[in-house]
Short mmCIF file of C-alpha atoms (C1' of nucleotides) in Angstrom, two decimals:
data_model
loop_
_atom_site.label_atom_id
_atom_site.label_comp_id
_atom_site.label_asym_id
_atom_site.label_seq_id
_atom_site.Cartn_x
_atom_site.Cartn_y
_atom_site.Cartn_z
CA MET O 281 -76.55 38.46 -96.30
CA ASP O 282 -74.50 40.83 -94.19
CA PHE O 283 -72.87 39.34 -91.11
CA GLN O 284 -70.80 42.36 -90.13
CA ASN O 285 -73.01 43.12 -87.14
CA ARG O 286 -74.44 39.73 -86.34
CA ASN O 287 -73.72 36.69 -84.22
CA PRO O 288 -72.44 33.31 -85.32
CA VAL O 289 -75.85 31.89 -84.51
CA ASP O 290 -77.30 33.87 -87.43
CA CYS O 291 -74.91 32.21 -89.85
CA PRO O 292 -76.19 29.11 -91.64
CA TYR O 293 -72.68 27.64 -91.63
CA TYR O 294 -72.64 27.71 -87.85
CA LEU O 295 -76.16 26.29 -87.74
CA VAL O 296 -75.69 23.33 -90.07
CA SER O 297 -72.33 22.47 -88.49
CA ARG O 298 -73.73 22.52 -84.98
CA VAL O 299 -76.89 20.62 -85.92
CA SER O 300 -74.80 17.99 -87.66
CA LEU O 301 -72.78 17.45 -84.48
CA VAL O 302 -75.93 17.46 -82.35
CA ILE O 303 -77.43 14.70 -84.50
CA THR O 304 -74.19 12.72 -84.44
CA SER O 305 -74.24 12.83 -80.66
CA ALA O 306 -77.92 11.85 -80.57
CA MET O 307 -77.25 8.94 -82.95
CA LYS O 308 -74.45 7.61 -80.75
CA LYS O 309 -76.78 7.76 -77.77
CA GLY O 310 -79.60 6.19 -79.76
CA PHE O 311 -77.46 3.20 -80.77
CA ALA O 312 -76.12 2.80 -77.24
CA ASP O 313 -79.57 3.02 -75.63
CA ALA O 314 -80.94 0.43 -78.06
CA GLY O 315 -78.00 -1.86 -77.37
CA VAL O 316 -76.95 -1.91 -81.02
CA THR O 317 -73.18 -2.26 -81.06
CA GLY O 318 -70.59 -2.08 -83.80
CA ILE O 319 -72.16 0.82 -85.64
CA LYS O 320 -71.04 4.44 -85.63
CA PRO O 321 -72.87 7.46 -87.05
CA ALA O 322 -70.28 7.82 -89.81
CA TYR O 323 -71.09 4.31 -91.06
CA LEU O 324 -74.69 5.28 -91.75
CA GLY O 325 -74.20 6.83 -95.17
CA ALA O 326 -72.11 3.98 -96.53
CA LEU O 327 -74.29 1.29 -94.96
CA TRP O 328 -77.40 2.87 -96.37
CA VAL O 329 -75.92 2.91 -99.86
CA LEU O 330 -74.92 -0.74 -99.51
CA TRP O 331 -78.35 -1.75 -98.25
CA LEU O 332 -79.72 -0.38 -101.52
CA ASP O 333 -76.90 -1.64 -103.76
CA ASP O 334 -74.41 -4.12 -102.31
CA GLY O 335 -71.00 -4.91 -103.78
CA LEU O 336 -69.94 -1.46 -104.96
CA LYS O 337 -66.31 -0.51 -105.36
CA VAL O 338 -64.76 1.85 -102.85
CA SER O 339 -64.79 4.92 -105.08
CA GLU O 340 -68.42 4.45 -106.17
CA LEU O 341 -69.50 3.88 -102.58
CA GLY O 342 -67.75 7.09 -101.61
CA ARG O 343 -69.27 9.00 -104.49
CA ARG O 344 -72.77 7.96 -103.44
CA ALA O 345 -72.11 8.65 -99.77
CA GLY O 346 -70.50 12.01 -100.50
CA LEU O 347 -67.01 11.12 -99.31
CA GLU O 348 -63.57 11.23 -100.90
CA PRO O 349 -61.81 7.95 -101.74
CA SER O 350 -59.09 8.68 -99.20
CA THR O 351 -61.78 9.07 -96.54
CA MET O 352 -63.43 5.82 -97.59
CA THR O 353 -60.32 3.74 -97.00
CA GLY O 354 -60.33 4.46 -93.27
CA LEU O 355 -64.09 4.17 -93.00
CA VAL O 356 -64.04 0.80 -94.76
CA ASP O 357 -61.19 -0.28 -92.47
CA ARG O 358 -63.30 0.44 -89.40
CA MET O 359 -66.47 -1.09 -90.83
CA GLU O 360 -64.49 -4.21 -91.70
CA ARG O 361 -62.96 -4.31 -88.23
CA ASP O 362 -66.47 -4.03 -86.75
CA GLY O 363 -67.73 -6.91 -88.87
CA LEU O 364 -70.19 -5.04 -91.08
CA ILE O 365 -68.52 -5.47 -94.47
CA THR O 366 -65.75 -7.34 -96.24
CA ARG O 367 -63.41 -6.38 -99.06
CA GLN O 368 -63.40 -8.67 -102.06
CA PRO O 369 -60.94 -8.22 -104.94
CA ASP O 370 -62.68 -7.81 -108.28
CA PRO O 371 -61.49 -10.48 -110.74
CA GLN O 372 -62.53 -8.27 -113.68
CA ASP O 373 -60.41 -5.31 -112.56
CA ARG O 374 -57.54 -5.93 -110.23
CA ARG O 375 -57.44 -2.31 -109.08
CA VAL O 376 -60.90 -2.66 -107.55
CA GLN O 377 -62.05 -3.82 -104.13
CA ARG O 378 -65.73 -4.77 -103.96
CA ILE O 379 -67.36 -3.87 -100.65
CA LEU O 380 -69.83 -6.50 -99.53
CA LEU O 381 -72.14 -6.48 -96.53
CA THR O 382 -71.68 -9.29 -94.05
CA LYS O 383 -74.70 -11.08 -92.63
CA ALA O 384 -74.35 -8.85 -89.55
CA GLY O 385 -74.28 -5.77 -91.77
CA ARG O 386 -77.43 -6.86 -93.62
CA LYS O 387 -79.32 -7.81 -90.46
CA MET O 388 -78.77 -4.35 -89.04
CA LYS O 389 -80.84 -2.57 -91.65
CA ASN O 390 -84.23 -2.48 -90.00
CA PRO O 391 -83.14 -1.98 -86.38
CA VAL O 392 -80.73 0.76 -87.36
CA LEU O 393 -83.20 2.60 -89.59
CA GLU O 394 -85.74 2.45 -86.78
CA ILE O 395 -83.25 4.12 -84.48
CA VAL O 396 -82.52 6.70 -87.14
CA ASN O 397 -86.26 7.36 -87.40
CA THR O 398 -86.54 7.83 -83.67
CA VAL O 399 -83.50 10.06 -83.31
CA ILE O 400 -84.51 12.29 -86.22
CA SER O 401 -88.04 12.52 -84.84
CA ASN O 402 -86.70 13.57 -81.47
CA VAL O 403 -84.21 16.11 -82.76
CA PHE O 404 -86.75 17.66 -85.14
CA GLY O 405 -89.69 17.09 -82.81
CA ASP O 406 -90.93 20.67 -82.77
CA VAL O 407 -90.55 21.21 -86.49
CA SER O 408 -93.67 21.34 -88.65
CA PRO O 409 -93.86 19.12 -91.74
CA GLU O 410 -93.87 22.27 -93.89
CA GLU O 411 -90.69 23.64 -92.36
CA PHE O 412 -89.14 20.21 -92.62
CA ASP O 413 -89.98 19.90 -96.31
CA VAL O 414 -88.80 23.40 -97.17
CA THR O 415 -85.50 22.77 -95.42
CA THR O 416 -84.98 19.31 -96.89
CA ARG O 417 -85.59 20.42 -100.44
CA MET O 418 -83.50 23.54 -99.98
CA LEU O 419 -80.51 21.58 -98.69
CA GLN O 420 -80.89 19.06 -101.51
CA ARG O 421 -80.71 21.91 -104.04
CA VAL O 422 -77.64 23.34 -102.33
CA LEU O 423 -75.90 19.96 -102.53
CA THR O 424 -76.86 19.39 -106.14
CA LYS O 425 -75.55 22.80 -107.10
CA ALA O 426 -72.30 22.22 -105.18
CA GLN O 427 -71.79 18.90 -106.98
CA GLU O 428 -72.33 20.53 -110.36
CA GLY O 429 -69.77 23.16 -109.43
CA ASN O 430 -67.17 20.39 -109.03
CA ARG O 431 -67.27 19.02 -112.53
CA MET T 191 -90.43 10.09 -90.68
CA ASP T 192 -89.96 6.62 -92.09
CA PHE T 193 -86.66 5.95 -93.78
CA GLN T 194 -87.08 2.22 -94.31
CA ASN T 195 -87.56 2.65 -98.04
CA ARG T 196 -85.71 5.86 -98.73
CA ASN T 197 -82.29 7.09 -99.67
CA PRO T 198 -79.69 8.80 -97.50
CA VAL T 199 -80.35 11.99 -99.45
CA ASP T 200 -83.83 12.14 -97.89
CA CYS T 201 -82.37 12.13 -94.39
CA PRO T 202 -81.77 15.53 -92.79
CA TYR T 203 -78.72 14.14 -90.99
CA TYR T 204 -77.09 13.35 -94.31
CA LEU T 205 -78.11 16.74 -95.66
CA VAL T 206 -76.83 18.93 -92.85
CA SER T 207 -73.60 16.93 -92.60
CA ARG T 208 -72.89 17.18 -96.30
CA VAL T 209 -73.83 20.86 -96.51
CA SER T 210 -71.60 21.59 -93.55
CA LEU T 211 -68.65 19.99 -95.35
CA VAL T 212 -69.53 21.74 -98.60
CA ILE T 213 -69.46 25.12 -96.86
CA THR T 214 -66.19 24.27 -95.10
CA SER T 215 -64.65 23.50 -98.46
CA ALA T 216 -66.06 26.69 -99.98
CA MET T 217 -64.73 28.75 -97.04
CA LYS T 218 -61.23 27.32 -97.49
CA LYS T 219 -61.36 28.24 -101.15
CA GLY T 220 -62.80 31.67 -100.33
CA PHE T 221 -59.94 32.48 -97.95
CA ALA T 222 -57.34 31.17 -100.39
CA ASP T 223 -58.79 33.06 -103.35
CA ALA T 224 -58.87 36.29 -101.35
CA GLY T 225 -55.29 35.74 -100.22
CA VAL T 226 -56.25 35.77 -96.54
CA THR T 227 -53.85 33.44 -94.76
CA GLY T 228 -53.67 32.07 -91.25
CA ILE T 229 -57.39 31.46 -90.90
CA LYS T 230 -59.20 28.15 -91.10
CA PRO T 231 -62.96 27.55 -91.23
CA ALA T 232 -62.92 26.07 -87.75
CA TYR T 233 -61.53 29.30 -86.33
CA LEU T 234 -64.59 31.25 -87.49
CA GLY T 235 -66.89 30.47 -84.58
CA ALA T 236 -64.31 31.28 -81.92
CA LEU T 237 -63.03 34.37 -83.74
CA TRP T 238 -66.54 35.68 -84.20
CA VAL T 239 -67.24 35.29 -80.49
CA LEU T 240 -64.00 37.11 -79.64
CA TRP T 241 -64.73 39.93 -82.07
CA LEU T 242 -67.91 40.55 -80.08
CA ASP T 243 -66.40 39.92 -76.64
CA ASP T 244 -62.62 39.66 -76.34
CA GLY T 245 -60.75 38.16 -73.38
CA LEU T 246 -63.02 35.22 -72.55
CA LYS T 247 -61.75 32.14 -70.78
CA VAL T 248 -61.39 28.93 -72.76
CA SER T 249 -64.49 27.25 -71.38
CA GLU T 250 -66.74 30.27 -71.94
CA LEU T 251 -65.40 30.73 -75.45
CA GLY T 252 -66.16 27.10 -76.13
CA ARG T 253 -69.62 27.36 -74.65
CA ARG T 254 -70.48 30.29 -76.91
CA ALA T 255 -68.94 28.64 -79.99
CA GLY T 256 -70.67 25.33 -79.27
CA LEU T 257 -67.50 23.32 -78.62
CA GLU T 258 -66.29 21.17 -75.71
CA PRO T 259 -63.40 22.45 -73.58
CA SER T 260 -61.21 19.57 -74.71
CA THR T 261 -61.84 20.62 -78.31
CA MET T 262 -61.01 24.23 -77.52
CA THR T 263 -57.50 23.44 -76.31
CA GLY T 264 -56.39 22.22 -79.71
CA LEU T 265 -58.25 24.97 -81.55
CA VAL T 266 -56.66 27.64 -79.33
CA ASP T 267 -53.27 26.00 -79.88
CA ARG T 268 -53.64 26.35 -83.63
CA MET T 269 -55.04 29.88 -83.48
CA GLU T 270 -52.13 30.87 -81.24
CA ARG T 271 -49.66 29.22 -83.60
CA ASP T 272 -51.22 31.16 -86.50
CA GLY T 273 -50.90 34.45 -84.64
CA LEU T 274 -54.59 35.25 -84.14
CA ILE T 275 -54.82 35.06 -80.34
CA THR T 276 -52.71 34.81 -77.21
CA ARG T 277 -53.26 33.07 -73.89
CA GLN T 278 -52.98 35.27 -70.81
CA PRO T 279 -53.15 33.80 -67.30
CA ASP T 280 -55.92 35.35 -65.22
CA PRO T 281 -54.45 36.88 -62.05
CA GLN T 282 -57.87 36.63 -60.33
CA ASP T 283 -58.19 32.87 -60.94
CA ARG T 284 -55.09 30.87 -61.59
CA ARG T 285 -57.01 28.06 -63.23
CA VAL T 286 -58.10 30.36 -66.04
CA GLN T 287 -56.47 31.32 -69.33
CA ARG T 288 -57.88 34.46 -70.93
CA ILE T 289 -57.97 34.32 -74.73
CA LEU T 290 -57.11 37.66 -76.28
CA LEU T 291 -57.14 38.65 -79.95
CA THR T 292 -53.85 39.85 -81.38
CA LYS T 293 -53.75 42.88 -83.61
CA ALA T 294 -53.73 40.50 -86.59
CA GLY T 295 -56.80 38.72 -85.19
CA ARG T 296 -58.67 41.99 -84.77
CA LYS T 297 -57.72 43.34 -88.18
CA MET T 298 -59.16 40.25 -89.81
CA LYS T 299 -62.72 40.94 -88.80
CA ASN T 300 -64.02 42.90 -91.77
CA PRO T 301 -62.15 41.10 -94.55
CA VAL T 302 -63.06 37.71 -93.15
CA LEU T 303 -66.73 38.54 -92.63
CA GLU T 304 -66.85 39.86 -96.18
CA ILE T 305 -65.54 36.53 -97.43
CA VAL T 306 -68.08 34.73 -95.26
CA ASN T 307 -70.82 36.89 -96.81
CA THR T 308 -69.64 36.03 -100.28
CA VAL T 309 -69.27 32.31 -99.69
CA ILE T 310 -72.65 31.99 -98.02
CA SER T 311 -74.24 34.00 -100.82
CA ASN T 312 -72.71 31.70 -103.38
CA VAL T 313 -73.59 28.45 -101.64
CA PHE T 314 -77.17 29.56 -100.96
CA GLY T 315 -77.43 31.54 -104.18
CA ASP T 316 -80.58 29.86 -105.47
CA VAL T 317 -82.39 29.93 -102.13
CA SER T 318 -85.22 32.40 -101.64
CA PRO T 319 -85.18 34.69 -98.59
CA GLU T 320 -88.29 32.91 -97.32
CA GLU T 321 -86.72 29.46 -97.52
CA PHE T 322 -83.59 30.85 -95.96
CA ASP T 323 -85.47 32.35 -93.02
CA VAL T 324 -87.58 29.26 -92.42
CA THR T 325 -84.46 27.10 -92.37
CA THR T 326 -82.43 29.44 -90.20
CA ARG T 327 -85.13 29.77 -87.56
CA MET T 328 -85.83 26.06 -87.63
CA LEU T 329 -82.21 25.12 -87.08
CA GLN T 330 -81.93 27.69 -84.29
CA ARG T 331 -84.90 26.07 -82.53
CA VAL T 332 -83.36 22.62 -82.95
CA LEU T 333 -80.12 23.83 -81.37
CA THR T 334 -81.87 25.58 -78.52
CA LYS T 335 -83.88 22.46 -77.76
CA ALA T 336 -80.77 20.28 -77.89
CA GLN T 337 -78.97 22.58 -75.46
CA GLU T 338 -81.91 22.46 -73.05
CA GLY T 339 -81.81 18.68 -73.23
CA ASN T 340 -78.24 18.77 -71.94
CA ARG T 341 -78.92 20.47 -68.63
"C1'" DA Q 88 -47.20 -2.65 -129.68
"C1'" DC Q 89 -46.02 0.71 -126.83
"C1'" DA Q 90 -45.80 4.98 -124.53
"C1'" DT Q 91 -49.07 7.90 -122.21
"C1'" DA Q 92 -53.10 8.89 -119.67
"C1'" DA Q 93 -56.63 7.78 -116.53
"C1'" DT Q 94 -58.48 5.11 -112.78
"C1'" DT Q 95 -58.34 2.86 -108.24
"C1'" DA Q 96 -57.12 2.25 -103.71
"C1'" DT Q 97 -54.01 3.34 -100.29
"C1'" DT Q 98 -50.66 5.94 -97.31
"C1'" DC Q 99 -49.31 10.02 -95.05
"C1'" DG Q 100 -49.84 14.42 -92.85
"C1'" DT Q 101 -53.03 17.61 -91.01
"C1'" DA Q 102 -57.32 19.43 -89.05
"C1'" DT Q 103 -61.34 18.97 -86.39
"C1'" DA Q 104 -64.19 17.02 -82.65
"C1'" DC Q 105 -65.39 14.15 -78.73
"C1'" DG Q 106 -64.95 11.63 -74.10
"C1'" DT Q 107 -62.17 10.30 -70.24
"C1'" DA Q 108 -58.80 11.15 -67.06
"C1'" DA Q 109 -55.59 14.00 -64.67
"C1'" DA Q 110 -53.64 18.07 -62.23
"C1'" DG Q 111 -54.10 22.34 -60.27
"C1'" DT Q 112 -57.17 25.92 -58.25
"C1'" DT Q 113 -61.10 27.68 -56.14
"C1'" DT Q 114 -65.35 27.32 -53.61
"C1'" DG Q 115 -68.48 25.52 -50.36
"C1'" DT Q 116 -69.30 23.32 -46.10
"C1'" DA Q 117 -68.77 20.85 -41.84
"C1'" DT I 263 -59.56 25.33 -40.51
"C1'" DA I 264 -59.87 21.22 -43.06
"C1'" DC I 265 -61.85 18.59 -46.50
"C1'" DA I 266 -64.87 17.59 -50.15
"C1'" DA I 267 -66.85 19.23 -54.29
"C1'" DA I 268 -66.74 21.87 -58.32
"C1'" DC I 269 -64.35 24.23 -61.84
"C1'" DT I 270 -60.65 24.98 -65.41
"C1'" DT I 271 -57.54 23.52 -68.53
"C1'" DT I 272 -54.84 20.15 -70.60
"C1'" DA I 273 -53.26 15.41 -72.26
"C1'" DC I 274 -54.38 11.30 -74.50
"C1'" DG I 275 -56.78 8.11 -77.42
"C1'" DT I 276 -60.08 7.62 -81.01
"C1'" DA I 277 -63.00 8.87 -84.94
"C1'" DT I 278 -63.88 11.44 -88.96
"C1'" DA I 279 -62.58 14.12 -93.07
"C1'" DC I 280 -59.62 16.23 -96.56
"C1'" DG I 281 -55.66 16.81 -100.03
"C1'" DA I 282 -51.30 15.35 -102.03
"C1'" DA I 283 -48.55 11.76 -103.36
"C1'" DT I 284 -47.87 6.89 -104.63
"C1'" DA I 285 -48.24 2.22 -106.65
"C1'" DA I 286 -50.71 -0.85 -109.34
"C1'" DT I 287 -53.68 -1.60 -113.02
"C1'" DT I 288 -56.37 -0.54 -117.00
"C1'" DA I 289 -57.58 2.31 -121.01
"C1'" DT I 290 -56.28 5.18 -124.90
"C1'" DG I 291 -53.99 7.09 -128.84
"C1'" DT I 292 -50.68 6.69 -132.39
#
DNA sequence: ACATAATTATTCGTATACGTAAAGTTTGTA
DNA sequence: TACAAACTTTACGTATACGAATAATTATGT
């Protein structure tokens, strides 16, 4: 890896950052085109976690979605404002807020995941299954290693 | 691509977003550990473009770095504040501000790119050259296609 | 039991990014 | 020439993310 005589476009940092923003933009458009309101791309991670395991506390939700607790507070604020979740104090531990999907939040699962399917298929339309698998597994390893580094 | 019964960690959107943030965090630490001050990860794209072609106008700099003009204004503000660039009015076109590297901005090139090398090598340490190439080329194609879609 | 430590969520300040709108300048055209 | 259109940058509001500090609560060690 020697970037001294190369362009930003050769740098994986540039590439993943740009692709992340490209997908965010495509997601916004996908939701808007499908007429699904009240959801933002940043909600996806947390919603997805809750669809699999509802009623988590803020910190555990953040841990599974890859976000810091201080980031979660604002995200949960906006998701609450948009009617997708509610905060419920935990009677067992008064420090804890349990995050629970509303009916609207639960009902969104299938429509939203269909839109996610479509958007991902469009963005990665020209990518072969082999390339896709190599990249997916590689990025998963990078994340796992980064998590281990923070222990 | 069917995410109905999968986890966020199987979704390339989740992966590229998280990896992007992981690298940002590693870059911050890389700069701090090396004692290089006045640079932030977000400056990298713009700086890199200027190292190759100094004196661009804001919009062209943004185009090459993949950022909207309205994003560039704030970024240029901070880079100016941190002493890396200056704004110079263009006498040929009074709408235009030319962005010029300062001496400090120029001198940073080699040290900063060395840190970028190191950080990228660490983050992608376990990745084979083949996986790395497949991923790089794939993401480049995705970006190119996305740009074409916006014309 | 009680002081100390750890956990939990939040607030605050900052950075990063977008879209929309505005103001000034230049360009194209009638 | 005059006027409309396009371009260029900036301002503003919003969203997203982090780290440091804080307050409240719970857990731990002696």
